Short mmCIF file of C-alpha atoms in Angstrom, two decimals:
data_model
loop_
_atom_site.label_atom_id
_atom_site.label_comp_id
_atom_site.label_asym_id
_atom_site.label_seq_id
_atom_site.Cartn_x
_atom_site.Cartn_y
_atom_site.Cartn_z
CA MET T 1 -40.76 113.80 -11.50
CA LYS T 2 -38.21 113.05 -8.85
CA TYR T 3 -40.78 113.37 -6.10
CA LEU T 4 -43.26 111.20 -7.97
CA PHE T 5 -40.63 108.39 -8.26
CA TYR T 6 -39.89 108.47 -4.53
CA LEU T 7 -43.59 108.41 -3.79
CA LEU T 8 -44.18 105.27 -5.88
CA LEU T 9 -41.17 103.57 -4.28
CA LEU T 10 -42.46 104.33 -0.83
CA GLY T 11 -45.89 102.99 -1.73
CA ASN T 12 -44.40 99.67 -2.93
CA ILE T 13 -42.42 99.30 0.28
CA VAL T 14 -45.50 99.93 2.41
CA PHE T 15 -47.55 97.42 0.37
CA TYR T 16 -44.82 94.76 0.70
CA LEU T 17 -44.61 95.23 4.46
CA TRP T 18 -48.37 95.04 4.78
CA GLU T 19 -48.57 91.88 2.64
CA SER T 20 -45.77 90.08 4.45
CA GLY T 21 -47.23 90.94 7.83
CA HIS T 22 -50.53 89.16 7.10
CA ARG T 23 -48.93 85.87 5.74
CA PRO T 24 -47.88 83.28 8.39
CA HIS T 25 -44.14 82.55 8.53
CA GLY T 26 -42.95 79.20 7.26
CA ASP T 27 -46.02 78.56 5.21
CA VAL T 28 -44.71 75.92 2.80
CA ASP T 29 -46.63 73.55 0.56
CA ARG T 30 -46.56 70.07 2.01
CA ILE T 31 -47.20 66.61 0.40
CA GLU T 32 -48.39 63.84 2.65
CA LEU T 33 -46.58 60.52 1.97
CA LYS T 34 -48.74 57.47 2.52
CA LEU T 35 -46.68 54.49 3.78
CA PRO T 36 -48.03 50.95 4.09
CA ASP T 37 -49.07 49.72 7.51
CA GLY T 38 -46.37 48.01 9.57
CA THR T 39 -43.51 50.01 8.06
CA GLU T 40 -40.85 50.68 10.66
CA PRO T 41 -40.24 54.40 11.08
CA ILE T 42 -36.84 55.77 10.14
CA LYS T 43 -34.79 56.90 13.12
CA LEU T 44 -31.57 58.81 13.35
CA LEU T 45 -28.56 57.15 15.02
CA ASN T 46 -28.77 59.47 17.98
CA GLU T 47 -32.46 58.50 18.45
CA VAL T 48 -31.73 54.74 18.71
CA PRO T 49 -31.23 53.61 22.33
CA ALA T 50 -27.95 51.84 23.12
CA PRO T 51 -28.23 48.00 23.41
CA ALA T 52 -28.41 46.71 26.95
CA LYS T 53 -25.32 44.84 28.16
CA LYS T 54 -25.77 41.25 29.21
CA PRO T 55 -25.00 40.77 32.86
CA SER T 56 -22.19 38.34 33.60
CA GLY T 57 -23.40 34.87 34.41
CA SER T 58 -26.70 35.34 32.57
CA PRO T 59 -27.94 32.27 30.68
CA ALA T 60 -27.08 32.25 27.00
CA SER T 61 -29.79 32.57 24.43
CA PRO T 62 -30.73 29.49 22.38
CA ARG T 63 -28.89 30.95 19.39
CA ASP T 64 -25.72 31.47 21.43
CA THR T 65 -25.99 27.90 22.72
CA ILE T 66 -26.22 26.48 19.21
CA GLU T 67 -23.22 28.46 17.96
CA ALA T 68 -21.11 27.41 20.94
CA ALA T 69 -22.01 23.73 20.70
CA PRO T 70 -18.98 21.53 19.76
CA THR T 71 -18.89 19.84 16.37
CA PRO T 72 -20.12 16.25 16.76
CA GLN T 73 -17.33 13.70 16.30
CA PRO T 74 -17.84 10.33 14.61
CA PRO T 75 -17.81 7.35 16.96
CA PRO T 76 -14.46 5.55 17.26
CA VAL T 77 -14.01 2.64 14.89
CA ALA T 78 -13.02 -0.57 16.58
CA VAL T 79 -9.94 -2.19 15.07
CA VAL T 80 -10.51 -5.90 14.64
CA ALA T 81 -7.44 -8.07 14.22
CA PRO T 82 -7.63 -10.40 11.21
CA PRO T 83 -8.13 -14.06 12.05
CA PRO T 84 -5.03 -16.25 11.95
CA PRO T 85 -4.50 -18.12 8.67
CA VAL T 86 -6.14 -21.49 8.56
CA LYS T 87 -3.79 -24.30 7.71
CA PRO T 88 -5.15 -26.73 5.14
CA VAL T 89 -6.21 -30.02 6.60
CA THR T 90 -4.10 -32.87 5.22
CA ASP T 91 -4.46 -36.56 5.56
CA PRO T 92 -1.85 -37.73 8.11
CA HIS T 93 -1.88 -41.16 6.42
CA CYS T 94 -1.19 -39.82 2.92
CA ARG T 95 1.76 -41.58 1.25
CA LEU T 96 3.66 -41.14 -1.99
CA ILE T 97 5.30 -44.02 -3.86
CA GLY T 98 7.87 -43.26 -6.55
CA PRO T 99 9.27 -41.45 -8.31
CA PHE T 100 8.44 -42.59 -11.84
CA ALA T 101 10.20 -41.14 -14.89
CA ASP T 102 6.99 -40.22 -16.71
CA GLY T 103 3.25 -40.33 -16.39
CA GLU T 104 2.88 -43.44 -18.57
CA THR T 105 5.17 -45.49 -16.31
CA ALA T 106 3.28 -44.27 -13.23
CA ARG T 107 -0.10 -45.23 -14.74
CA SER T 108 1.22 -48.69 -15.66
CA ALA T 109 2.28 -49.27 -12.06
CA LEU T 110 -1.12 -47.98 -10.91
CA GLU T 111 -2.97 -50.60 -12.97
CA GLN T 112 -0.84 -53.38 -11.49
CA LEU T 113 -1.31 -52.24 -7.88
CA GLN T 114 -4.99 -51.29 -7.96
CA PRO T 115 -6.21 -54.85 -7.20
CA ARG T 116 -4.11 -54.80 -3.99
CA LEU T 117 -4.35 -51.13 -2.93
CA ASP T 118 -7.49 -49.00 -2.83
CA GLY T 119 -7.60 -45.28 -3.53
CA LEU T 120 -4.47 -45.10 -5.67
CA GLY T 121 -3.90 -42.06 -7.88
CA VAL T 122 -1.14 -40.54 -10.03
CA VAL T 123 0.20 -37.09 -9.06
CA SER T 124 3.04 -34.98 -10.45
CA ARG T 125 5.45 -32.97 -8.34
CA THR T 126 8.22 -30.52 -9.08
CA ASP T 127 11.23 -31.37 -6.96
CA ALA T 128 14.61 -29.69 -6.52
CA THR T 129 17.44 -32.09 -7.25
CA VAL T 130 21.10 -31.51 -6.30
CA GLU T 131 23.24 -31.89 -9.40
CA GLY T 132 26.52 -30.59 -8.05
CA TYR T 133 28.16 -28.04 -5.74
CA TRP T 134 29.31 -24.49 -6.51
CA VAL T 135 32.49 -23.04 -5.06
CA LEU T 136 31.64 -19.33 -4.91
CA TYR T 137 33.41 -16.15 -3.94
CA PRO T 138 30.80 -14.29 -1.81
CA LYS T 139 28.28 -11.99 -3.46
CA ALA T 140 29.27 -8.31 -3.79
CA GLU T 141 27.03 -5.34 -3.01
CA ASN T 142 26.93 -4.19 -6.65
CA ILE T 143 28.35 -5.04 -10.05
CA TYR T 144 31.28 -2.63 -9.67
CA ALA T 145 32.41 -4.27 -6.43
CA ALA T 146 31.98 -7.69 -8.09
CA ARG T 147 34.26 -6.66 -10.96
CA ALA T 148 36.84 -5.44 -8.45
CA ASN T 149 36.67 -8.89 -6.76
CA ARG T 150 37.16 -10.59 -10.10
CA LYS T 151 40.28 -8.48 -10.79
CA MET T 152 41.64 -9.27 -7.31
CA LEU T 153 41.24 -13.02 -7.90
CA SER T 154 42.81 -12.73 -11.34
CA ASP T 155 45.79 -10.87 -9.86
CA LYS T 156 46.25 -13.79 -7.45
CA GLY T 157 46.59 -16.19 -10.36
CA ILE T 158 43.05 -17.60 -10.44
CA ARG T 159 41.98 -17.66 -14.08
CA ASP T 160 39.16 -20.23 -14.06
CA LEU T 161 36.30 -18.08 -12.75
CA TRP T 162 32.94 -16.73 -13.83
CA LEU T 163 31.13 -13.58 -12.66
CA PHE T 164 27.33 -13.85 -12.42
CA ASP T 165 25.78 -10.57 -13.62
CA LYS T 166 22.12 -11.62 -13.26
CA GLY T 167 19.89 -14.17 -11.63
CA GLU T 168 19.93 -15.64 -8.16
CA LEU T 169 23.75 -15.63 -7.94
CA GLU T 170 24.19 -12.06 -9.26
CA GLY T 171 27.38 -10.52 -7.85
CA SER T 172 28.93 -13.88 -6.97
CA ILE T 173 31.99 -15.37 -8.68
CA SER T 174 32.09 -19.07 -9.49
CA LEU T 175 35.48 -20.75 -9.03
CA GLY T 176 34.20 -24.16 -10.13
CA VAL T 177 31.32 -26.62 -9.90
CA PHE T 178 31.82 -30.24 -8.80
CA LYS T 179 29.66 -33.35 -8.77
CA THR T 180 30.52 -34.24 -5.19
CA GLN T 181 30.74 -32.09 -2.08
CA ASP T 182 34.14 -33.62 -1.19
CA ARG T 183 35.75 -32.24 -4.34
CA ALA T 184 34.27 -28.81 -3.65
CA GLU T 185 35.67 -28.88 -0.09
CA ASP T 186 39.15 -29.80 -1.44
CA LEU T 187 39.20 -26.61 -3.54
CA GLN T 188 37.89 -24.59 -0.60
CA ARG T 189 40.89 -25.71 1.52
CA GLU T 190 43.34 -24.83 -1.28
CA LEU T 191 41.91 -21.32 -1.59
CA ARG T 192 41.89 -20.73 2.16
CA ALA T 193 45.62 -21.45 2.13
CA LYS T 194 45.88 -18.40 -0.18
CA ASN T 195 43.74 -16.29 2.21
CA ILE T 196 40.74 -16.47 -0.12
CA GLU T 197 37.50 -17.25 1.66
CA VAL T 198 34.88 -19.01 -0.47
CA GLU T 199 31.58 -20.74 0.18
CA ILE T 200 30.03 -23.96 -1.08
CA LYS T 201 26.47 -23.92 -2.36
CA PRO T 202 24.42 -26.81 -3.84
CA ARG T 203 23.59 -26.52 -7.51
CA LEU T 204 19.87 -27.29 -7.71
CA THR T 205 17.79 -28.18 -10.73
CA ARG T 206 14.02 -28.52 -10.74
CA THR T 207 12.59 -31.63 -12.29
CA GLU T 208 9.04 -32.91 -12.67
CA SER T 209 8.40 -36.42 -11.40
CA TYR T 210 5.36 -38.68 -11.05
CA TRP T 211 4.21 -40.50 -7.92
CA LEU T 212 1.48 -42.86 -6.79
CA GLN T 213 -0.59 -41.41 -3.96
CA LEU T 214 -2.76 -43.27 -1.46
CA SER T 215 -3.93 -43.18 2.13
CA TRP T 216 -2.15 -45.86 4.20
CA SER T 217 -2.66 -46.20 7.95
CA LYS T 218 -0.29 -49.16 8.43
CA THR T 219 3.52 -49.21 8.56
CA ASP T 220 5.76 -48.55 5.56
CA ASP T 221 7.18 -52.06 5.83
CA GLU T 222 3.70 -53.51 5.35
CA LEU T 223 3.21 -51.23 2.36
CA ARG T 224 6.46 -52.47 0.79
CA GLN T 225 5.32 -56.05 1.17
CA THR T 226 2.17 -55.15 -0.75
CA LEU T 227 4.04 -53.34 -3.54
CA GLY T 228 5.78 -56.46 -4.81
CA ALA T 229 7.94 -55.51 -7.82
CA ASP T 230 7.84 -51.82 -6.84
CA ALA T 231 9.01 -52.45 -3.28
CA ASP T 232 12.30 -50.66 -3.98
CA ARG T 233 10.46 -47.39 -4.69
CA SER T 234 10.75 -44.50 -2.26
CA ILE T 235 7.90 -44.03 0.22
CA LYS T 236 7.33 -40.64 1.87
CA ASN T 237 4.63 -38.49 3.40
CA CYS T 238 2.65 -36.24 1.03
CA ASP T 239 3.64 -33.04 2.88
CA SER T 240 7.37 -33.72 2.75
#
């Protein structure tokens, strides 16, 4: 039995060697892959040739030229100076006759003068009228400084005063208001003798008045002769 086993083993070895000797090495089943036409073949990195270096001074490609082109800038805007303001054209011969206390009085005078003067009309104007003179301690920078000035004046024996805390005279201190400028100047001299510097300022009020308006190319004296009963009225230019 032992010899029979070795004999069968030897026969299998011989058959294997004979079989493997008749089969070609590397015989492997292959599957052909059909790729569409125009497909670029796959290459390994070591199979791809290195890109050629551009020689210095060579002309740039169109793409390089486009990328290097500067960004277009908008054209400069010309700065045009605004035209000078146009002054309204006024009649150099325009005259005003008045003033009249109210519109009814002005219209009554108009009816009387129309037969003698052409182009008459009634106009109203707001005029500033001086109704007195302030004696003022100068305006302070703020309300706290103004209060300190008021205390200083009070310590010097001046009791008749008024501190303006709003309006055009805010920060100033009134030491009196007088009908005439002479009386205001008298108080100013008295205060200067006490080393207190003050200023005098007109006290203005705005009033509405009525005037007769016309165009008159002759002299004002000739106009007064034509006015008759209203010859004592004031005559002035319209732009005054």
